[in-house]
Tab-separated table of C-alpha atoms in Angstrom:
chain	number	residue	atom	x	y	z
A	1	UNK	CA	-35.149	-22.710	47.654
A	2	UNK	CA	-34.165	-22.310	44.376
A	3	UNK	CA	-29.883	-21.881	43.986
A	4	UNK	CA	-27.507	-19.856	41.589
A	5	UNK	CA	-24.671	-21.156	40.297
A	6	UNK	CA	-21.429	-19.696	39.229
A	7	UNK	CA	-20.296	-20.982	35.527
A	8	UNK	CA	-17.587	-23.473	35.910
A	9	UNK	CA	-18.543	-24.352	39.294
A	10	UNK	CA	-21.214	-25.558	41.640
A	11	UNK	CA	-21.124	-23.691	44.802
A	12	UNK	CA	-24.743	-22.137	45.047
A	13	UNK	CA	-24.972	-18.171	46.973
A	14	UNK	CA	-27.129	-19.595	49.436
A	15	UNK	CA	-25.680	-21.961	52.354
A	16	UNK	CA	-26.321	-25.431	51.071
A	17	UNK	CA	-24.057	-27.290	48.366
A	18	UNK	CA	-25.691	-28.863	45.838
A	19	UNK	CA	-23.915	-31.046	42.297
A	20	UNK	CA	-25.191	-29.045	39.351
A	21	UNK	CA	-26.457	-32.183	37.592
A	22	UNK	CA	-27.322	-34.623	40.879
A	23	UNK	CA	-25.244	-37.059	42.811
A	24	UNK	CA	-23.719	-37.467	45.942
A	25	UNK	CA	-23.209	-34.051	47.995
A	26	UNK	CA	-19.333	-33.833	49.003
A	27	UNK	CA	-17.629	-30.708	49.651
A	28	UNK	CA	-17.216	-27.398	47.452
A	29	UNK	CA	-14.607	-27.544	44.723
A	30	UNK	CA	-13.611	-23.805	43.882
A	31	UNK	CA	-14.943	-21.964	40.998
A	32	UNK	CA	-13.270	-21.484	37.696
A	33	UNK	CA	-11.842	-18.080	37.610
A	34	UNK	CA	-13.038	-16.499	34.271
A	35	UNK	CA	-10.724	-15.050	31.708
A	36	UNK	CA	-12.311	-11.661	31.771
A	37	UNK	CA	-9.124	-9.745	30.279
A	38	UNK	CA	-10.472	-11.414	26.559
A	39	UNK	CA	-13.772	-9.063	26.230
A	40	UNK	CA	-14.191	-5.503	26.573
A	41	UNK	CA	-17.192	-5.923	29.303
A	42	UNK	CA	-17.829	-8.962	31.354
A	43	UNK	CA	-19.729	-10.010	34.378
A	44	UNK	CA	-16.719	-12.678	36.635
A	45	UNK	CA	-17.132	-13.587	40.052
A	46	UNK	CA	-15.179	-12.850	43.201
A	47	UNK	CA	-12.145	-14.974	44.363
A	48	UNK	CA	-13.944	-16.133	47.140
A	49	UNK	CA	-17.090	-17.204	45.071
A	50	UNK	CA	-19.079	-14.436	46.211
A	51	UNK	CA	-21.676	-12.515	44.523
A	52	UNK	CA	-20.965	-11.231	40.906
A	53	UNK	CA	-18.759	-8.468	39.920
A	54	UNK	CA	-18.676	-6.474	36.200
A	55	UNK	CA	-15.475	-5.216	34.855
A	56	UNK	CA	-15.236	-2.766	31.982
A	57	UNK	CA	-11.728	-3.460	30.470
A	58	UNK	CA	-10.000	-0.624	28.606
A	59	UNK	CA	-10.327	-0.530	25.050
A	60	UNK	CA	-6.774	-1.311	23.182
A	61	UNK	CA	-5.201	1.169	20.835
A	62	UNK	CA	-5.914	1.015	17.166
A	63	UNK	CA	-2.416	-0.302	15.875
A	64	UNK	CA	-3.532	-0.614	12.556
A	65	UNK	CA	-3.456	3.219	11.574
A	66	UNK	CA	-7.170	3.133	10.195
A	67	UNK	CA	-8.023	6.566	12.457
A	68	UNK	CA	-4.740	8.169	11.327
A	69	UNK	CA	-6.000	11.736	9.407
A	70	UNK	CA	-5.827	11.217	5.419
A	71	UNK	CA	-2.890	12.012	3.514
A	72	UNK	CA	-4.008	15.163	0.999
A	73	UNK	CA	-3.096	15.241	-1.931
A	74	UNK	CA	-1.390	18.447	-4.272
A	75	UNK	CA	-3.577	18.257	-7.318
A	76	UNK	CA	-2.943	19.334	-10.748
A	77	UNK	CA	0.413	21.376	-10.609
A	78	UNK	CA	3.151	21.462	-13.260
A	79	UNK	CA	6.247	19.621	-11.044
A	80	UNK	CA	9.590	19.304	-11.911
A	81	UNK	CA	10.843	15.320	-11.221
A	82	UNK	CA	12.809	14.815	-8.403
A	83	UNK	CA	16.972	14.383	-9.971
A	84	UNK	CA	16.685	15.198	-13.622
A	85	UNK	CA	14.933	18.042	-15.751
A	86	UNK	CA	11.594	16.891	-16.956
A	87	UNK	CA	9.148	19.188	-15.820
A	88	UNK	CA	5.526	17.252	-15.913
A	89	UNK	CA	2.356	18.200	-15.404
A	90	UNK	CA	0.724	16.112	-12.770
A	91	UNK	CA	-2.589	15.305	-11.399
A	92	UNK	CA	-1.771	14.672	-7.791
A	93	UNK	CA	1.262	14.673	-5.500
A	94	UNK	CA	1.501	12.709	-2.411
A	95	UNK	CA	3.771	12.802	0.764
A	96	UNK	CA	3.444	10.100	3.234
A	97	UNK	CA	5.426	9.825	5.867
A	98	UNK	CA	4.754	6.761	7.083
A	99	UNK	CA	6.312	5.422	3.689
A	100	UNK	CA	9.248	7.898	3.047
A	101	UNK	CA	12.546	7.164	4.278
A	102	UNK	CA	13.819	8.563	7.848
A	103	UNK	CA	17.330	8.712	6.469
A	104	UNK	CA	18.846	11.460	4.854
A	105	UNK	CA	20.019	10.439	0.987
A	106	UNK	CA	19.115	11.473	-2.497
A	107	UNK	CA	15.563	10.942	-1.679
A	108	UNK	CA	14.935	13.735	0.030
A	109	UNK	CA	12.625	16.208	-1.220
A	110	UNK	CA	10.957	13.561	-3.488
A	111	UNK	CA	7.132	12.717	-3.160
A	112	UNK	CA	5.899	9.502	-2.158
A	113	UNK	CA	3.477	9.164	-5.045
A	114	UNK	CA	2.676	11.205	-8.256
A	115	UNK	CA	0.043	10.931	-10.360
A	116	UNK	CA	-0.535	11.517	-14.061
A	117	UNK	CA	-1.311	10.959	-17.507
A	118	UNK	CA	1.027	10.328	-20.661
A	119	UNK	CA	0.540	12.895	-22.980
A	120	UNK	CA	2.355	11.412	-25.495
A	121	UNK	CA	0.448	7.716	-25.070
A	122	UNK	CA	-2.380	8.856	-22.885
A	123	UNK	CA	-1.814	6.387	-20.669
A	124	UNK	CA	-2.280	6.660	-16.710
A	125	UNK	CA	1.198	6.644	-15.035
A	126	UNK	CA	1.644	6.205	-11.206
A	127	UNK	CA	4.864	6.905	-9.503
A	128	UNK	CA	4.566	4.897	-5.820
A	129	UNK	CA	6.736	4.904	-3.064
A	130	UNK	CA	7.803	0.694	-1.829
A	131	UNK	CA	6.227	0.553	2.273
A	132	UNK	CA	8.676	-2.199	2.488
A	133	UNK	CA	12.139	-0.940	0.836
A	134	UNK	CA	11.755	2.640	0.737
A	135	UNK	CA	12.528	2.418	-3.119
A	136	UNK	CA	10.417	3.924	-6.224
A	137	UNK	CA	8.489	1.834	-7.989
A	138	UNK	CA	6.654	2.561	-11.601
A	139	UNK	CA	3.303	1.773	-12.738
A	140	UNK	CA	1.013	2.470	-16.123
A	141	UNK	CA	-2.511	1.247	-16.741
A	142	UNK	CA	-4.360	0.040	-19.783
A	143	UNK	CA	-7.635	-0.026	-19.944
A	144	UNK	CA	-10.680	-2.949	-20.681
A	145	UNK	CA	-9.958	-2.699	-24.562
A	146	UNK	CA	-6.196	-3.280	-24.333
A	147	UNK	CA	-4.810	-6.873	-25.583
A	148	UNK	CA	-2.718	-6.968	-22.499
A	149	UNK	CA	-5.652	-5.974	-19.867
A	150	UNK	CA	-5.730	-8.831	-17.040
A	151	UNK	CA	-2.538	-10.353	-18.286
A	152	UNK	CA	-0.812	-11.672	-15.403
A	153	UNK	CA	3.377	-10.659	-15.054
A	154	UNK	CA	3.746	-14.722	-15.552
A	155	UNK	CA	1.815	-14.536	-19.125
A	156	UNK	CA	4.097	-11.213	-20.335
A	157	UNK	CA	7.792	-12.581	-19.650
A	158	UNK	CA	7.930	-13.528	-23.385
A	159	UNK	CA	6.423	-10.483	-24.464
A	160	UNK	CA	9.811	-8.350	-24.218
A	161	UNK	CA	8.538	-4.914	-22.660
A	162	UNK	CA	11.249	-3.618	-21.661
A	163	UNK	CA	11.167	-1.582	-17.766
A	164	UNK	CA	13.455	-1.520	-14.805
A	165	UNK	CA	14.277	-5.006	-13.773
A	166	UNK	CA	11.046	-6.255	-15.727
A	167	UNK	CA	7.360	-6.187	-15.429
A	168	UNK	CA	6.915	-7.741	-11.901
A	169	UNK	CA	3.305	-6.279	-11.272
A	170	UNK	CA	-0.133	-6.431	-13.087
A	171	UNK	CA	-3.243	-5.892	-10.694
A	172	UNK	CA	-6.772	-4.092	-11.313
A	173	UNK	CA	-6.746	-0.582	-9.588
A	174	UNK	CA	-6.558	-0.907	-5.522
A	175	UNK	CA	-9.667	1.002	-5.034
A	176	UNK	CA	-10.269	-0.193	-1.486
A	177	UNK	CA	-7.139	1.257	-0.295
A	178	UNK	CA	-5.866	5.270	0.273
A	179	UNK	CA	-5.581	6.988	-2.644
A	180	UNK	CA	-2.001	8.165	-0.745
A	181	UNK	CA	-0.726	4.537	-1.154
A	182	UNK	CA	-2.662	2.831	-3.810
A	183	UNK	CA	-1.918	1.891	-7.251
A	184	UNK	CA	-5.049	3.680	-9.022
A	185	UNK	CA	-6.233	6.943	-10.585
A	186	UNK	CA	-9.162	8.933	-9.461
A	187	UNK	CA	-10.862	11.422	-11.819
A	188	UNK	CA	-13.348	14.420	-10.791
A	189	UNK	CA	-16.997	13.479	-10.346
A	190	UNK	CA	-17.979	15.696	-12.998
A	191	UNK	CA	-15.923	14.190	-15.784
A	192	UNK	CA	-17.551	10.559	-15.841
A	193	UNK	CA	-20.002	9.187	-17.912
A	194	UNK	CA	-23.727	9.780	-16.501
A	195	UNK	CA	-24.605	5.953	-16.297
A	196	UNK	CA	-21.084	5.150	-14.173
A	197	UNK	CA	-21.309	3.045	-11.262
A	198	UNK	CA	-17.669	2.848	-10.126
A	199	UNK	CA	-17.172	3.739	-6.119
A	200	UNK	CA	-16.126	6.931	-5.166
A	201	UNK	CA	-13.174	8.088	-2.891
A	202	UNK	CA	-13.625	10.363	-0.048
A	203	UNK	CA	-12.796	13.421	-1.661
A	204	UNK	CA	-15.975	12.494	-4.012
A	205	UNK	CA	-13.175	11.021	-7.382
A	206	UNK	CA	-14.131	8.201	-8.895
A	207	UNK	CA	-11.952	5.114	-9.298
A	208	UNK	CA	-10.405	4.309	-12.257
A	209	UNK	CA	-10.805	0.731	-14.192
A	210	UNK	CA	-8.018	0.512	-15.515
A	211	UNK	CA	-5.380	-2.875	-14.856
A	212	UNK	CA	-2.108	-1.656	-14.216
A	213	UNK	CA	1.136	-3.254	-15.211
A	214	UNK	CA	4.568	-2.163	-12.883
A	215	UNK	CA	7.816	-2.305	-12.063
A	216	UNK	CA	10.043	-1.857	-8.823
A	217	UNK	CA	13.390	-0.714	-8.200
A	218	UNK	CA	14.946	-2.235	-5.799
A	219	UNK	CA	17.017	-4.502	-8.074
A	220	UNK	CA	20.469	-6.020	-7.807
A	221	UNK	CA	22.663	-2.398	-8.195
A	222	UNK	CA	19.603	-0.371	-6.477
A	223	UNK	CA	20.311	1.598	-3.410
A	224	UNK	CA	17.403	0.627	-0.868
A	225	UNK	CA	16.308	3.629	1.030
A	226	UNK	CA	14.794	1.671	3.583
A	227	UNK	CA	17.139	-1.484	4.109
A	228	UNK	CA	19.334	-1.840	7.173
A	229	UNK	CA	22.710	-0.194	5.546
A	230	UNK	CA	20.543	2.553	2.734
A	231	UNK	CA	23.809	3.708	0.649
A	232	UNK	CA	24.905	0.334	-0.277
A	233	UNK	CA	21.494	-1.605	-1.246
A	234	UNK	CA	21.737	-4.869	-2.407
A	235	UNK	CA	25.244	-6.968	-3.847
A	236	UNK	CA	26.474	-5.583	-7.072
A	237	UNK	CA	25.585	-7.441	-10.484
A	238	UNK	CA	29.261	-8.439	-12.385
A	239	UNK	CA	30.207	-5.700	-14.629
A	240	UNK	CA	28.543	-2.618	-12.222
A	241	UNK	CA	30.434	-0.780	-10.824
A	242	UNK	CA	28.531	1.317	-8.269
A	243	UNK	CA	25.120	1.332	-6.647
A	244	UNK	CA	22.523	3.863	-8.024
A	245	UNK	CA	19.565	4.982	-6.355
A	246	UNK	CA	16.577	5.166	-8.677
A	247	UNK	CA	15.046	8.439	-8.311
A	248	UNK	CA	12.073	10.063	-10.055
A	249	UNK	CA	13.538	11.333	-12.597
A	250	UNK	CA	14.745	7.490	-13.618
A	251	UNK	CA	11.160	6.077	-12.738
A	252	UNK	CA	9.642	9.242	-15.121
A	253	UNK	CA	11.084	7.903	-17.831
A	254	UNK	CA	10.826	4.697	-17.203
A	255	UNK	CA	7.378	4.613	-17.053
A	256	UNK	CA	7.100	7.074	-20.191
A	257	UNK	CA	9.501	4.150	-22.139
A	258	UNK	CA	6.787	1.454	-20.892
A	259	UNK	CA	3.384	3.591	-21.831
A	260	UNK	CA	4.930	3.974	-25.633
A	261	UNK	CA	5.465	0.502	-25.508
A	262	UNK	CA	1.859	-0.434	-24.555
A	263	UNK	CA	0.215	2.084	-26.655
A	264	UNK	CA	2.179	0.224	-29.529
A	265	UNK	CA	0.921	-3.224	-28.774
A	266	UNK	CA	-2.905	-1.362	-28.559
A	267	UNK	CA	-1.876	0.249	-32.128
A	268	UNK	CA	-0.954	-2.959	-33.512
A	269	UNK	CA	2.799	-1.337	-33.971
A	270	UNK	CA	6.110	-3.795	-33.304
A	271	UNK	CA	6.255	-2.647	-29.366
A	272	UNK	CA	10.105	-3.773	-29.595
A	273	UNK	CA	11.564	-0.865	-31.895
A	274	UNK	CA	9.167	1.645	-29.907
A	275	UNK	CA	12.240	4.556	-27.655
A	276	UNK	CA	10.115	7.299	-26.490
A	277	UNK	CA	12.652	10.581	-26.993
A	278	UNK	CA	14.366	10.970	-23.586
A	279	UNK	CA	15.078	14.411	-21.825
A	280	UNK	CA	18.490	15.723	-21.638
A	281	UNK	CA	20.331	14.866	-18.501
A	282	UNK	CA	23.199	16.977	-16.678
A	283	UNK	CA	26.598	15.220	-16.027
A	284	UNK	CA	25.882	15.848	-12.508
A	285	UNK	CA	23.735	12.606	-11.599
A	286	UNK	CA	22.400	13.049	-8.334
A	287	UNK	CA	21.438	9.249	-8.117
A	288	UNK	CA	24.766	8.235	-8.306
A	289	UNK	CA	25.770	8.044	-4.361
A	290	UNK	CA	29.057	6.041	-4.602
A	291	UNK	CA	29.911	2.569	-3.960
Protein backbone atom coordinates (compact mmCIF):
# COMPACT_ATOMS: atom_id res chain seq x y z
CA UNK A 1 0.00 0.00 0.00
CA UNK A 2 1.49 2.90 -1.11
CA UNK A 3 0.55 6.29 1.41
CA UNK A 4 -0.02 10.13 0.78
CA UNK A 5 1.20 12.52 2.83
CA UNK A 6 0.09 15.95 3.74
CA UNK A 7 3.10 18.68 3.46
CA UNK A 8 4.25 19.53 6.87
CA UNK A 9 3.07 16.43 8.31
CA UNK A 10 3.10 12.67 8.26
CA UNK A 11 -0.28 11.33 8.80
CA UNK A 12 -0.91 9.13 5.58
CA UNK A 13 -5.09 9.03 4.16
CA UNK A 14 -5.06 5.49 4.63
CA UNK A 15 -5.29 3.88 8.32
CA UNK A 16 -1.72 3.13 9.18
CA UNK A 17 0.91 5.84 10.47
CA UNK A 18 3.98 5.80 9.01
CA UNK A 19 7.46 8.59 9.74
CA UNK A 20 7.95 10.22 6.36
CA UNK A 21 11.69 9.44 6.39
CA UNK A 22 11.74 5.96 8.70
CA UNK A 23 12.04 5.40 12.39
CA UNK A 24 10.15 4.34 15.15
CA UNK A 25 6.17 4.49 14.59
CA UNK A 26 4.63 6.64 17.61
CA UNK A 27 1.50 8.42 17.37
CA UNK A 28 0.20 11.18 14.78
CA UNK A 29 1.45 14.70 15.35
CA UNK A 30 -1.11 17.14 13.58
CA UNK A 31 -0.52 18.63 10.28
CA UNK A 32 0.79 22.06 9.59
CA UNK A 33 -2.06 24.22 8.65
CA UNK A 34 -1.02 26.01 5.37
CA UNK A 35 -1.03 29.73 4.94
CA UNK A 36 -3.37 29.67 2.02
CA UNK A 37 -4.57 33.47 2.44
CA UNK A 38 -0.76 34.36 0.66
CA UNK A 39 -1.72 33.01 -3.05
CA UNK A 40 -4.59 33.65 -5.14
CA UNK A 41 -5.33 29.67 -5.66
CA UNK A 42 -4.11 26.94 -3.45
CA UNK A 43 -4.76 23.35 -2.74
CA UNK A 44 -4.67 23.16 1.87
CA UNK A 45 -5.96 20.40 3.71
CA UNK A 46 -8.82 20.00 6.15
CA UNK A 47 -8.49 20.71 9.95
CA UNK A 48 -8.93 17.30 10.68
CA UNK A 49 -6.23 16.07 8.12
CA UNK A 50 -8.66 14.84 5.78
CA UNK A 51 -8.60 14.72 2.14
CA UNK A 52 -7.54 17.93 0.20
CA UNK A 53 -9.50 21.00 -0.28
CA UNK A 54 -8.80 24.07 -3.09
CA UNK A 55 -9.58 27.57 -2.23
CA UNK A 56 -9.77 30.36 -4.78
CA UNK A 57 -9.01 33.55 -2.72
CA UNK A 58 -10.40 36.87 -3.98
CA UNK A 59 -8.25 38.93 -5.95
CA UNK A 60 -7.22 42.36 -3.97
CA UNK A 61 -8.01 45.75 -5.38
CA UNK A 62 -5.53 47.54 -7.53
CA UNK A 63 -4.42 50.39 -5.02
CA UNK A 64 -1.94 51.62 -7.19
CA UNK A 65 -4.32 53.53 -9.71
CA UNK A 66 -2.68 51.78 -12.87
CA UNK A 67 -6.53 50.85 -14.27
CA UNK A 68 -7.72 54.38 -13.44
CA UNK A 69 -9.06 55.87 -17.18
CA UNK A 70 -6.27 58.37 -18.67
CA UNK A 71 -6.31 61.89 -18.00
CA UNK A 72 -6.99 63.73 -21.70
CA UNK A 73 -5.45 66.25 -22.52
CA UNK A 74 -6.83 69.97 -24.23
CA UNK A 75 -4.41 70.32 -27.07
CA UNK A 76 -3.28 73.29 -28.86
CA UNK A 77 -5.60 76.21 -27.62
CA UNK A 78 -4.59 79.85 -27.05
CA UNK A 79 -5.13 80.01 -22.86
CA UNK A 80 -5.02 82.81 -20.80
CA UNK A 81 -2.62 81.96 -17.42
CA UNK A 82 -4.33 81.38 -14.45
CA UNK A 83 -3.86 85.16 -12.11
CA UNK A 84 -2.22 87.54 -14.49
CA UNK A 85 -2.77 88.59 -18.27
CA UNK A 86 -0.49 86.64 -20.50
CA UNK A 87 -2.47 84.95 -22.90
CA UNK A 88 -0.21 81.84 -24.36
CA UNK A 89 -0.62 79.60 -26.82
CA UNK A 90 -0.29 76.11 -25.53
CA UNK A 91 0.15 72.66 -26.71
CA UNK A 92 -1.72 70.73 -24.08
CA UNK A 93 -3.70 71.40 -20.91
CA UNK A 94 -4.11 68.97 -18.20
CA UNK A 95 -6.56 68.56 -15.18
CA UNK A 96 -5.91 65.89 -12.74
CA UNK A 97 -7.69 65.52 -9.98
CA UNK A 98 -5.93 63.28 -8.17
CA UNK A 99 -3.15 66.10 -7.98
CA UNK A 100 -5.25 69.37 -7.64
CA UNK A 101 -6.08 70.66 -4.39
CA UNK A 102 -9.57 69.73 -2.58
CA UNK A 103 -9.54 73.11 -0.91
CA UNK A 104 -10.98 76.09 -2.16
CA UNK A 105 -8.07 79.04 -2.63
CA UNK A 106 -6.58 80.96 -5.48
CA UNK A 107 -5.97 77.78 -7.23
CA UNK A 108 -9.03 77.15 -8.39
CA UNK A 109 -9.72 77.13 -11.93
CA UNK A 110 -5.98 76.55 -12.69
CA UNK A 111 -4.77 73.39 -14.70
CA UNK A 112 -2.66 70.85 -13.29
CA UNK A 113 -0.17 70.88 -16.14
CA UNK A 114 0.36 73.02 -19.35
CA UNK A 115 2.37 72.43 -22.00
CA UNK A 116 4.28 74.57 -24.48
CA UNK A 117 6.95 76.04 -26.35
CA UNK A 118 8.89 79.48 -25.90
CA UNK A 119 8.41 81.44 -28.75
CA UNK A 120 10.73 83.84 -27.89
CA UNK A 121 13.69 81.04 -26.96
CA UNK A 122 12.04 78.04 -28.48
CA UNK A 123 12.49 76.23 -25.68
CA UNK A 124 9.97 73.47 -24.27
CA UNK A 125 8.28 74.83 -21.07
CA UNK A 126 6.20 72.57 -18.70
CA UNK A 127 4.00 73.96 -16.07
CA UNK A 128 3.37 70.76 -13.42
CA UNK A 129 1.26 70.53 -10.62
CA UNK A 130 3.54 69.14 -6.98
CA UNK A 131 1.47 65.38 -6.03
CA UNK A 132 2.98 66.07 -2.74
CA UNK A 133 2.33 69.95 -1.84
CA UNK A 134 -0.29 70.90 -4.12
CA UNK A 135 2.07 73.82 -5.31
CA UNK A 136 3.21 74.81 -9.06
CA UNK A 137 6.27 73.91 -10.07
CA UNK A 138 8.26 75.15 -13.45
CA UNK A 139 10.22 73.28 -15.86
CA UNK A 140 12.19 74.05 -19.42
CA UNK A 141 14.20 71.58 -21.46
CA UNK A 142 17.34 71.83 -23.51
CA UNK A 143 18.13 69.62 -25.80
CA UNK A 144 21.43 67.01 -26.63
CA UNK A 145 23.45 70.07 -28.12
CA UNK A 146 23.02 72.37 -25.11
CA UNK A 147 26.27 72.98 -22.77
CA UNK A 148 24.06 72.45 -19.82
CA UNK A 149 22.28 69.04 -21.13
CA UNK A 150 22.78 66.27 -18.26
CA UNK A 151 24.07 68.81 -15.83
CA UNK A 152 23.00 67.75 -12.54
CA UNK A 153 21.18 70.79 -10.06
CA UNK A 154 24.54 70.06 -7.81
CA UNK A 155 26.95 71.04 -10.94
CA UNK A 156 24.67 74.48 -11.78
CA UNK A 157 24.58 76.19 -8.16
CA UNK A 158 27.55 78.36 -9.33
CA UNK A 159 26.16 78.97 -12.55
CA UNK A 160 23.70 81.88 -11.28
CA UNK A 161 20.36 81.10 -13.31
CA UNK A 162 18.22 82.78 -11.69
CA UNK A 163 14.31 80.90 -11.01
CA UNK A 164 12.01 80.64 -8.07
CA UNK A 165 13.91 79.44 -5.09
CA UNK A 166 16.69 78.01 -7.55
CA UNK A 167 17.18 75.26 -9.97
CA UNK A 168 16.33 72.21 -7.74
CA UNK A 169 15.53 69.75 -10.72
CA UNK A 170 17.43 68.45 -13.86
CA UNK A 171 16.17 64.92 -15.15
CA UNK A 172 15.86 63.42 -18.86
CA UNK A 173 12.10 63.47 -19.95
CA UNK A 174 9.85 60.91 -17.71
CA UNK A 175 8.69 59.04 -20.66
CA UNK A 176 7.58 55.97 -18.73
CA UNK A 177 5.12 57.87 -16.81
CA UNK A 178 1.44 59.70 -17.88
CA UNK A 179 1.83 62.31 -20.02
CA UNK A 180 -0.93 63.99 -17.30
CA UNK A 181 1.86 63.97 -14.63
CA UNK A 182 5.16 63.75 -16.28
CA UNK A 183 7.83 66.16 -16.89
CA UNK A 184 8.14 65.67 -20.87
CA UNK A 185 6.81 66.89 -24.22
CA UNK A 186 5.17 64.76 -26.79
CA UNK A 187 5.02 65.88 -30.45
CA UNK A 188 2.58 64.45 -33.31
CA UNK A 189 3.75 61.30 -35.08
CA UNK A 190 3.85 63.02 -38.24
CA UNK A 191 6.29 65.75 -37.33
CA UNK A 192 9.45 63.47 -36.47
CA UNK A 193 12.24 62.63 -38.38
CA UNK A 194 11.66 59.31 -40.59
CA UNK A 195 14.66 57.34 -38.99
CA UNK A 196 13.30 58.19 -35.12
CA UNK A 197 13.19 55.50 -32.73
CA UNK A 198 11.94 57.27 -29.59
CA UNK A 199 8.72 55.35 -27.83
CA UNK A 200 5.48 56.51 -28.42
CA UNK A 201 2.63 57.50 -25.95
CA UNK A 202 -0.76 56.11 -26.15
CA UNK A 203 -2.30 58.70 -28.04
CA UNK A 204 0.47 57.67 -30.83
CA UNK A 205 3.09 61.30 -29.70
CA UNK A 206 6.37 60.69 -29.52
CA UNK A 207 8.57 61.47 -26.52
CA UNK A 208 10.68 64.18 -26.42
CA UNK A 209 14.68 63.98 -25.65
CA UNK A 210 15.11 66.70 -24.25
CA UNK A 211 16.79 67.04 -20.26
CA UNK A 212 14.82 69.32 -18.38
CA UNK A 213 16.02 71.71 -15.75
CA UNK A 214 13.09 72.98 -12.89
CA UNK A 215 12.06 74.69 -10.19
CA UNK A 216 9.31 74.33 -7.37
CA UNK A 217 7.39 76.65 -5.41
CA UNK A 218 6.80 75.72 -2.36
CA UNK A 219 9.52 77.89 -0.78
CA UNK A 220 9.85 79.65 2.55
CA UNK A 221 6.86 82.60 1.88
CA UNK A 222 4.86 80.02 -0.52
CA UNK A 223 1.34 79.20 0.34
CA UNK A 224 1.12 75.23 0.09
CA UNK A 225 -2.13 74.22 -1.41
CA UNK A 226 -1.87 70.90 -0.15
CA UNK A 227 -0.22 71.20 3.44
CA UNK A 228 -2.24 70.67 6.60
CA UNK A 229 -3.18 74.60 7.24
CA UNK A 230 -3.17 75.76 2.90
CA UNK A 231 -3.43 79.75 3.51
CA UNK A 232 -0.49 80.01 5.68
CA UNK A 233 2.26 77.62 3.95
CA UNK A 234 5.43 77.47 5.36
CA UNK A 235 7.23 80.17 8.24
CA UNK A 236 7.88 83.53 6.78
CA UNK A 237 11.56 84.48 5.57
CA UNK A 238 12.76 87.95 7.74
CA UNK A 239 11.82 90.92 5.81
CA UNK A 240 8.32 89.22 4.12
CA UNK A 241 5.68 90.24 5.07
CA UNK A 242 2.89 87.96 3.82
CA UNK A 243 2.57 84.54 2.25
CA UNK A 244 1.96 84.41 -1.58
CA UNK A 245 0.67 81.64 -3.43
CA UNK A 246 2.53 81.08 -6.69
CA UNK A 247 0.09 80.83 -9.37
CA UNK A 248 0.48 80.38 -13.13
CA UNK A 249 0.76 83.44 -14.03
CA UNK A 250 4.10 83.70 -11.58
CA UNK A 251 5.36 80.17 -12.84
CA UNK A 252 4.67 81.64 -16.76
CA UNK A 253 7.06 83.95 -16.32
CA UNK A 254 9.20 82.33 -14.43
CA UNK A 255 9.85 79.79 -16.68
CA UNK A 256 9.91 82.39 -19.72
CA UNK A 257 12.87 84.37 -17.39
CA UNK A 258 14.73 80.80 -17.17
CA UNK A 259 14.32 79.71 -21.13
CA UNK A 260 16.03 83.33 -22.09
CA UNK A 261 18.52 82.51 -19.75
CA UNK A 262 19.37 79.07 -21.26
CA UNK A 263 19.03 80.07 -24.77
CA UNK A 264 21.82 82.68 -23.77
CA UNK A 265 24.27 80.20 -22.37
CA UNK A 266 23.46 77.99 -25.92
CA UNK A 267 24.18 81.50 -27.80
CA UNK A 268 27.31 81.99 -26.06
CA UNK A 269 25.60 85.43 -24.60
CA UNK A 270 26.43 86.54 -20.66
CA UNK A 271 23.13 84.50 -19.31
CA UNK A 272 23.38 86.98 -16.16
CA UNK A 273 22.25 90.41 -17.86
CA UNK A 274 19.58 88.27 -19.94
CA UNK A 275 15.37 89.93 -18.36
CA UNK A 276 12.97 88.58 -20.77
CA UNK A 277 10.25 91.74 -21.08
CA UNK A 278 7.54 90.90 -18.50
CA UNK A 279 3.68 91.38 -19.06
CA UNK A 280 1.89 94.08 -17.36
CA UNK A 281 0.28 93.10 -14.13
CA UNK A 282 -3.02 94.62 -12.46
CA UNK A 283 -2.73 96.03 -8.85
CA UNK A 284 -5.21 93.49 -8.01
CA UNK A 285 -2.84 90.36 -7.27
CA UNK A 286 -4.90 87.49 -6.87
CA UNK A 287 -1.91 85.45 -5.34
CA UNK A 288 -1.67 87.58 -2.59
CA UNK A 289 -4.12 85.71 0.09
CA UNK A 290 -3.08 87.52 3.33
CA UNK A 291 -0.96 86.59 6.13
Amino acid sequence: MTDTYHVGGHVPVGGRHRLASGGARGPPKPARRQHCHSFRTMTCPRDDAGPMRTINMPRKKNAGGTNLPAIKPTRDVVRPMHGGTDIVPVEAVFHVPAVHPTSVGPWTGEADKLAWTDRMSGLGCIIKRSGWTGCLEGFVGVGPEHPLFGVTPGALVGLGLRAHGGINYAAACQKYEPESTSVCHVTDVDTRPSHSQRPLTKEGKEHDDAWWLGFSCDQAGDVIPGGRDPLHGRDVTAGVNERVYRDEAFVYRECVRLAAQLRAIADGVDHTTVEPEQPSVSAYDSRRVGG
